[in-house]
Short mmCIF file of C-alpha atoms and ligand atoms in Angstrom, two decimals:
data_model
loop_
_atom_site.label_atom_id
_atom_site.label_comp_id
_atom_site.label_asym_id
_atom_site.label_seq_id
_atom_site.Cartn_x
_atom_site.Cartn_y
_atom_site.Cartn_z
CA MET A 27 -27.80 83.84 -18.47
CA LYS A 28 -23.96 83.33 -17.52
CA GLU A 29 -24.49 86.92 -15.59
CA LYS A 30 -27.39 84.97 -13.81
CA LEU A 31 -25.59 82.08 -13.04
CA LEU A 32 -22.49 83.78 -11.61
CA ASN A 33 -25.14 85.93 -8.73
CA ILE A 34 -26.73 82.17 -8.26
CA LYS A 35 -23.43 80.88 -7.73
CA GLU A 36 -22.22 84.04 -5.37
CA LEU A 37 -25.38 84.04 -3.51
CA ALA A 38 -25.13 80.31 -2.66
CA SER A 39 -21.54 80.52 -1.59
CA ALA A 40 -22.57 83.91 0.72
CA SER A 41 -25.60 81.67 2.26
CA VAL A 42 -23.31 78.32 2.15
CA GLU A 43 -20.58 80.92 4.54
CA SER A 44 -23.36 81.77 7.08
CA VAL A 45 -24.84 79.18 7.88
CA ALA A 46 -23.90 77.81 11.72
CA SER A 47 -25.61 74.40 12.07
CA LEU A 48 -26.22 71.16 9.56
CA LYS A 49 -30.02 71.96 9.87
CA ASP A 50 -29.93 75.48 8.97
CA LEU A 51 -27.66 74.24 5.48
CA TYR A 52 -29.80 71.35 4.88
CA GLU A 53 -32.61 74.61 4.60
CA ALA A 54 -30.75 76.53 2.58
CA LYS A 55 -29.30 74.12 0.18
CA VAL A 56 -33.64 73.61 -0.42
CA LYS A 57 -33.41 77.26 -1.50
CA TYR A 58 -31.00 75.95 -4.39
CA PHE A 59 -32.01 72.32 -5.36
CA GLY A 60 -35.77 71.98 -3.97
CA LYS A 61 -38.20 71.68 -6.30
CA ALA A 62 -39.03 75.38 -6.39
CA GLY A 63 -35.38 75.95 -5.89
CA LEU A 64 -33.23 78.25 -8.12
CA ILE A 65 -31.19 76.21 -9.60
CA THR A 66 -34.47 73.68 -10.31
CA GLU A 67 -36.29 76.57 -11.56
CA LEU A 68 -33.20 77.42 -14.24
CA SER A 69 -33.24 74.17 -15.50
CA LYS A 70 -37.13 74.45 -16.35
CA GLY A 71 -36.30 77.07 -18.07
CA MET A 72 -34.00 75.40 -20.54
CA LYS A 73 -37.01 74.95 -23.10
CA ASP A 74 -37.24 78.85 -23.67
CA VAL A 75 -33.45 79.11 -24.54
CA PRO A 76 -33.19 79.27 -28.88
CA LYS A 77 -32.19 75.56 -29.65
CA GLU A 78 -28.64 76.47 -30.86
CA GLU A 79 -27.45 77.83 -27.35
CA ARG A 80 -29.22 74.82 -25.54
CA PRO A 81 -26.04 72.57 -24.90
CA ASN A 82 -23.74 75.61 -23.97
CA VAL A 83 -25.97 77.14 -21.27
CA GLY A 84 -26.56 73.33 -20.61
CA LYS A 85 -22.95 73.10 -19.71
CA LEU A 86 -22.62 76.14 -17.83
CA ILE A 87 -25.85 75.29 -15.51
CA ASN A 88 -24.29 71.76 -14.81
CA GLU A 89 -21.16 73.67 -14.17
CA VAL A 90 -22.78 75.82 -11.43
CA ARG A 91 -24.85 72.92 -10.42
CA THR A 92 -21.59 71.05 -9.57
CA GLU A 93 -19.91 73.48 -7.94
CA ILE A 94 -22.72 74.82 -5.76
CA GLU A 95 -23.10 71.14 -4.73
CA GLU A 96 -19.26 70.72 -4.15
CA MET A 97 -19.79 74.18 -1.72
CA PHE A 98 -22.71 72.61 0.42
CA SER A 99 -20.61 69.44 1.03
CA LYS A 100 -17.41 70.79 1.89
CA ARG A 101 -19.26 72.99 4.38
CA GLU A 102 -21.21 69.72 5.17
CA GLU A 103 -18.48 68.22 6.59
CA VAL A 104 -16.94 70.82 8.66
CA LEU A 105 -20.47 71.77 10.45
CA LYS A 106 -20.70 68.02 10.66
CA LYS A 107 -17.02 67.54 12.76
CA GLU A 108 -18.17 70.80 14.89
CA GLU A 109 -21.38 69.22 15.72
CA ARG A 110 -19.54 66.05 17.06
CA ALA A 111 -16.69 67.47 18.59
CA LYS A 112 -19.70 69.39 20.46
CA THR A 113 -21.24 66.43 21.67
CA TYR A 114 -18.26 64.78 22.37
CA VAL A 115 -17.83 67.61 25.54
CA SER A 116 -21.06 67.77 26.30
CA GLU A 117 -21.70 63.96 26.47
CA ALA A 118 -18.45 63.57 28.14
CA ILE A 119 -18.34 60.46 31.09
CA ASP A 120 -15.65 61.01 33.43
CA ILE A 121 -14.53 56.85 33.00
CA THR A 122 -11.97 58.04 35.98
CA MET A 123 -14.74 58.29 38.66
CA PRO A 124 -15.55 55.36 41.00
CA SER A 125 -18.50 53.40 40.19
CA LYS A 126 -20.90 53.00 42.64
CA GLN A 127 -20.38 49.37 44.69
CA ARG A 128 -22.71 46.70 43.93
CA ASN A 129 -23.40 43.92 46.47
CA VAL A 130 -22.89 40.80 44.78
CA GLY A 131 -25.27 37.83 46.53
CA ALA A 132 -24.52 34.26 47.01
CA LEU A 133 -26.68 31.12 47.59
CA HIS A 134 -28.49 30.85 51.04
CA PRO A 135 -26.62 28.11 53.12
CA ILE A 136 -29.62 25.79 53.23
CA THR A 137 -29.40 26.11 49.44
CA LEU A 138 -25.35 25.23 49.16
CA VAL A 139 -26.51 22.38 51.55
CA ARG A 140 -29.15 20.97 49.03
CA ASN A 141 -27.30 21.45 46.18
CA GLU A 142 -24.65 19.42 47.47
CA LEU A 143 -26.88 16.96 48.91
CA ILE A 144 -28.47 16.45 45.21
CA ASP A 145 -24.65 16.37 44.01
CA ALA A 146 -23.75 13.48 45.78
CA PHE A 147 -26.95 11.46 45.05
CA THR A 148 -27.53 12.39 41.68
CA GLY A 149 -23.83 11.45 40.84
CA MET A 150 -25.57 7.76 42.09
CA GLY A 151 -28.29 7.63 40.33
CA PHE A 152 -31.17 9.33 41.54
CA SER A 153 -33.62 11.68 39.60
CA ILE A 154 -35.23 14.20 40.93
CA TYR A 155 -38.80 14.33 41.99
CA GLU A 156 -40.53 17.35 43.70
CA GLY A 157 -43.58 17.14 44.90
CA PRO A 158 -46.43 20.23 46.00
CA GLU A 159 -45.97 21.66 49.31
CA ILE A 160 -49.67 22.06 49.72
CA GLU A 161 -50.43 18.48 50.40
CA GLU A 162 -53.83 16.00 50.52
CA ASP A 163 -53.82 14.78 53.54
CA TYR A 164 -54.11 11.10 51.95
CA TYR A 165 -50.98 11.48 50.52
CA ASN A 166 -48.85 13.01 53.49
CA PHE A 167 -50.17 10.67 55.74
CA GLN A 168 -52.83 7.89 54.40
CA MET A 169 -50.54 6.66 51.59
CA LEU A 170 -47.63 6.00 54.19
CA ASN A 171 -49.72 3.69 56.77
CA ILE A 172 -50.41 6.43 58.97
CA PRO A 173 -54.68 6.33 58.69
CA LYS A 174 -56.81 9.48 60.51
CA ASP A 175 -56.38 8.13 64.19
CA HIS A 176 -52.73 7.08 63.90
CA PRO A 177 -50.95 8.08 67.07
CA ALA A 178 -47.85 8.74 64.82
CA ARG A 179 -49.80 11.93 63.79
CA ASP A 180 -49.13 14.02 66.78
CA MET A 181 -45.30 14.25 65.78
CA GLN A 182 -46.13 15.76 62.73
CA ASP A 183 -48.72 18.44 64.00
CA THR A 184 -49.70 20.75 61.15
CA PHE A 185 -51.41 23.91 58.85
CA TYR A 186 -54.43 22.80 57.96
CA ILE A 187 -55.93 24.32 55.29
CA THR A 188 -59.20 22.29 55.07
CA GLU A 189 -59.67 19.08 56.94
CA ASN A 190 -58.06 16.91 54.34
CA ILE A 191 -55.57 19.27 52.66
CA LEU A 192 -52.44 20.68 55.08
CA LEU A 193 -48.80 22.30 54.45
CA ARG A 194 -46.48 18.63 54.14
CA THR A 195 -45.37 17.14 57.42
CA GLN A 196 -42.52 15.51 55.25
CA THR A 197 -41.29 15.08 51.66
CA SER A 198 -41.86 11.57 52.28
CA SER A 199 -45.31 13.15 51.18
CA GLY A 200 -43.85 12.59 47.22
CA GLN A 201 -43.13 8.45 47.59
CA ALA A 202 -47.12 7.25 47.15
CA ARG A 203 -47.46 10.22 44.35
CA VAL A 204 -44.14 8.64 42.60
CA MET A 205 -45.32 5.02 43.03
CA LEU A 206 -48.88 5.39 41.91
CA LYS A 207 -47.34 7.03 38.53
CA THR A 208 -44.35 4.80 37.96
CA GLN A 209 -43.40 1.15 37.79
CA PRO A 210 -40.20 0.06 39.15
CA PRO A 211 -37.39 0.85 38.95
CA ILE A 212 -37.46 3.90 40.49
CA LYS A 213 -34.86 5.71 41.85
CA ILE A 214 -35.66 9.41 43.25
CA LEU A 215 -34.79 12.17 45.68
CA SER A 216 -37.30 14.71 46.61
CA PRO A 217 -36.10 17.91 48.11
CA GLY A 218 -38.28 20.89 49.60
CA LYS A 219 -39.80 22.60 52.10
CA VAL A 220 -42.12 21.18 55.06
CA TYR A 221 -43.97 22.95 58.13
CA ARG A 222 -44.79 21.99 61.39
CA SER A 223 -46.18 23.73 64.31
CA ASP A 224 -43.03 23.24 66.21
CA SER A 225 -40.38 26.32 67.06
CA ASP A 226 -37.53 26.55 69.37
CA ALA A 227 -33.69 26.67 68.93
CA SER A 228 -34.01 23.50 67.11
CA HIS A 229 -37.00 23.16 65.38
CA SER A 230 -38.39 26.12 62.60
CA PRO A 231 -42.26 25.94 61.64
CA MET A 232 -40.97 25.37 58.27
CA PHE A 233 -37.78 23.79 57.35
CA HIS A 234 -36.58 21.66 54.29
CA GLN A 235 -35.95 17.79 53.75
CA MET A 236 -34.74 15.61 51.50
CA GLU A 237 -36.21 12.09 50.90
CA GLY A 238 -35.20 9.66 48.82
CA LEU A 239 -36.83 6.29 47.69
CA VAL A 240 -35.70 3.70 45.20
CA VAL A 241 -37.90 0.29 44.51
CA ASP A 242 -36.23 -2.54 42.68
CA LYS A 243 -36.20 -6.27 42.12
CA GLY A 244 -34.07 -7.60 45.56
CA ILE A 245 -33.31 -4.49 47.35
CA THR A 246 -32.30 -4.92 50.73
CA LEU A 247 -31.04 -3.05 53.91
CA CYS A 248 -27.64 -3.60 52.83
CA ASP A 249 -28.20 -1.42 49.62
CA LEU A 250 -29.72 1.28 51.96
CA LYS A 251 -26.38 1.10 54.15
CA GLY A 252 -24.10 0.90 51.30
CA THR A 253 -25.75 4.04 49.46
CA LEU A 254 -25.85 6.11 52.79
CA ASP A 255 -22.23 5.05 53.24
CA GLU A 256 -21.08 6.57 50.27
CA PHE A 257 -23.34 9.45 50.73
CA VAL A 258 -21.73 10.73 54.25
CA LYS A 259 -18.25 10.38 52.85
CA ILE A 260 -18.87 12.67 50.10
CA MET A 261 -20.63 14.99 52.60
CA PHE A 262 -18.69 14.54 55.99
CA GLY A 263 -14.92 13.27 54.59
CA LYS A 264 -13.70 10.03 54.10
CA ASP A 265 -13.43 8.37 57.57
CA THR A 266 -16.86 8.74 58.07
CA LYS A 267 -18.88 5.96 59.18
CA THR A 268 -22.25 5.27 59.44
CA ARG A 269 -24.81 3.15 62.10
CA LEU A 270 -28.22 1.96 61.74
CA ARG A 271 -30.49 2.05 65.20
CA PRO A 272 -33.46 0.38 65.29
CA SER A 273 -35.83 2.83 64.99
CA TYR A 274 -39.97 2.98 64.01
CA PHE A 275 -41.95 5.41 60.92
CA PRO A 276 -44.72 3.68 59.78
CA PHE A 277 -43.94 3.43 56.21
CA THR A 278 -41.05 1.76 56.43
CA GLU A 279 -40.92 -1.58 57.92
CA PRO A 280 -38.01 -2.42 59.76
CA SER A 281 -37.24 1.18 60.47
CA VAL A 282 -33.62 2.48 61.35
CA GLU A 283 -32.18 5.64 62.40
CA VAL A 284 -28.84 6.64 60.78
CA ASP A 285 -26.14 7.59 63.01
CA VAL A 286 -22.55 9.31 61.73
CA SER A 287 -19.59 9.30 63.87
CA CYS A 288 -18.95 12.53 64.96
CA SER A 289 -16.79 14.67 62.96
CA GLU A 290 -15.42 16.92 65.64
CA CYS A 291 -14.19 14.17 68.34
CA HIS A 292 -14.13 11.27 66.04
CA GLY A 293 -15.96 8.63 68.43
CA LYS A 294 -14.48 9.61 71.60
CA GLY A 295 -17.10 11.62 72.75
CA CYS A 296 -17.29 15.29 72.89
CA LYS A 297 -19.90 18.14 73.52
CA LEU A 298 -21.14 18.25 69.83
CA CYS A 299 -22.37 14.15 70.12
CA LYS A 300 -23.26 14.53 73.51
CA GLY A 301 -20.85 12.24 74.74
CA THR A 302 -21.86 9.33 72.57
CA GLY A 303 -19.33 9.62 69.50
CA TRP A 304 -22.65 9.36 67.34
CA ILE A 305 -24.78 11.97 65.92
CA GLU A 306 -27.85 10.79 64.31
CA ILE A 307 -28.68 12.56 60.47
CA LEU A 308 -31.97 10.73 59.18
CA GLY A 309 -34.49 8.21 59.62
CA ALA A 310 -34.83 5.34 56.93
CA GLY A 311 -35.91 1.45 56.24
CA ILE A 312 -37.12 -1.02 53.97
CA VAL A 313 -40.55 0.60 52.31
CA ASN A 314 -43.71 -1.20 54.14
CA LYS A 315 -45.06 -4.01 52.00
CA LYS A 316 -48.59 -2.19 52.38
CA VAL A 317 -47.16 1.01 51.13
CA LEU A 318 -45.96 -0.90 47.63
CA GLU A 319 -49.54 -2.60 47.74
CA ASP A 320 -51.50 0.48 48.30
CA CYS A 321 -49.90 1.94 45.66
CA GLY A 322 -50.31 -0.99 43.06
CA ILE A 323 -46.70 -2.58 43.05
CA ASP A 324 -46.11 -6.25 43.72
CA SER A 325 -44.29 -6.80 47.25
CA ASN A 326 -43.38 -10.02 46.40
CA GLU A 327 -41.56 -9.37 42.97
CA TYR A 328 -40.10 -5.85 44.39
CA SER A 329 -38.92 -4.31 47.72
CA GLY A 330 -37.41 -0.72 48.36
CA TYR A 331 -35.91 1.25 50.61
CA ALA A 332 -36.33 4.80 52.15
CA PHE A 333 -34.73 7.56 53.41
CA GLY A 334 -35.58 10.87 55.01
CA MET A 335 -33.01 14.03 56.39
CA GLY A 336 -33.72 17.50 57.73
CA ILE A 337 -31.47 19.63 55.15
CA GLU A 338 -31.21 22.04 57.88
CA ARG A 339 -30.04 19.82 60.35
CA ILE A 340 -27.06 18.54 57.70
CA ALA A 341 -26.15 22.08 57.35
CA ILE A 342 -25.83 22.48 61.24
CA LEU A 343 -23.88 19.80 61.66
CA LYS A 344 -21.46 20.93 58.56
CA TYR A 345 -21.33 24.64 59.37
CA LYS A 346 -20.98 24.15 63.63
CA ILE A 347 -24.62 26.44 63.67
CA PRO A 348 -25.64 26.84 67.18
CA ASP A 349 -29.64 28.00 66.23
CA ILE A 350 -32.02 27.28 63.30
CA ARG A 351 -33.49 30.27 63.71
CA LEU A 352 -30.54 31.76 62.19
CA PHE A 353 -31.26 30.39 58.87
CA PHE A 354 -34.49 31.99 58.49
CA GLU A 355 -33.69 35.81 60.10
CA ASN A 356 -31.65 36.74 56.72
CA ASP A 357 -29.09 38.54 58.87
CA VAL A 358 -26.33 39.85 56.26
CA ARG A 359 -23.88 39.36 58.89
CA PHE A 360 -24.55 35.56 59.16
CA LEU A 361 -25.54 34.72 55.52
CA LYS A 362 -22.52 36.55 54.00
CA GLN A 363 -20.13 34.32 56.21
CA PHE A 364 -21.19 31.44 53.31
CA LYS A 365 -20.09 33.26 50.38
N1 DAH B 430 -40.23 11.09 57.28
C1 DAH B 430 -39.82 11.34 58.07
C2 DAH B 430 -39.55 12.26 59.10
O1 DAH B 430 -40.17 13.21 58.41
C3 DAH B 430 -38.29 10.87 57.93
C4 DAH B 430 -38.41 9.24 57.29
C5 DAH B 430 -37.91 8.19 58.02
C6 DAH B 430 -38.37 9.31 55.91
C7 DAH B 430 -38.12 7.13 57.43
C8 DAH B 430 -38.32 8.07 55.39
C9 DAH B 430 -37.87 6.91 56.43
O2 DAH B 430 -38.29 7.95 53.92
O3 DAH B 430 -38.18 5.94 55.04
O4 DAH B 430 -39.66 12.02 60.41
#
């Protein structure tokens, strides 16, 4: 038995030394410790050993087993180290190689200005309402006191999907949507895309507007003026002034056009303000009582003001951009300047 054991030990030692990979080592191990392995078989054979020899033989088998196990685990360590070293070489990354240059994007100038406008007005307590771009004639025109045959429609010719569904021409379309759903106090800002069949250096068939609507008890033109004064100071600088000029919109009465003092010449007159010292930035007014009543708001109890501005127009003034079409050509050389 002893001889047999020594034999196995030698055999094991030889095969442990000869294997060159972990895979082969594990396969070799099965030959000794597997179900039908040499050591396993020996242990099974214990039952044939005479009773009085069993303790000695058992001890011997155990010793040899431990020794062979140690041989295997030592070899395992060595092979593991070798294989790891090989992977380090084969999977090495050259961290000194220059990386691929990634172009980092930036916000579009219209988005930048829109965000600035939103910041200015939300700072004064306005919340955001976004209406649909594909709009019903009803909200875009009729509820704004612009019935089917109204001449004011001519100025806002747009793209019709059906006779009653169109691409909205103005974010004012959100006014009735909000007022039909909510009772005053209302204080909302509505940014978004609008569409008109118009295209030249200062008109684009798609552009952006920002609408404001405030309805509450005792709202007057003073509230509008105060809010806009604050807004232009945030947007164009502390000493910017506003001026209201009488105008006409079917959904406001009275209606005004709002000018700001020219940031270029500070009122003296220059090319930018066409010699007048003032630049028009938006339309506004006191919400027409008919609009309030049509939306189910008691016009004896409540009044409101509304305003609407073109975001491109504000961006053009702010960044002195000569042609509105530059915003939509996506020329990276143009867009990069706003990073
Ligand atoms: N919606 C108008 C336009 O697109 C702008 C406007 C004028 C909006 C007066 C208003 C307003 O809310 O009160 O020309």
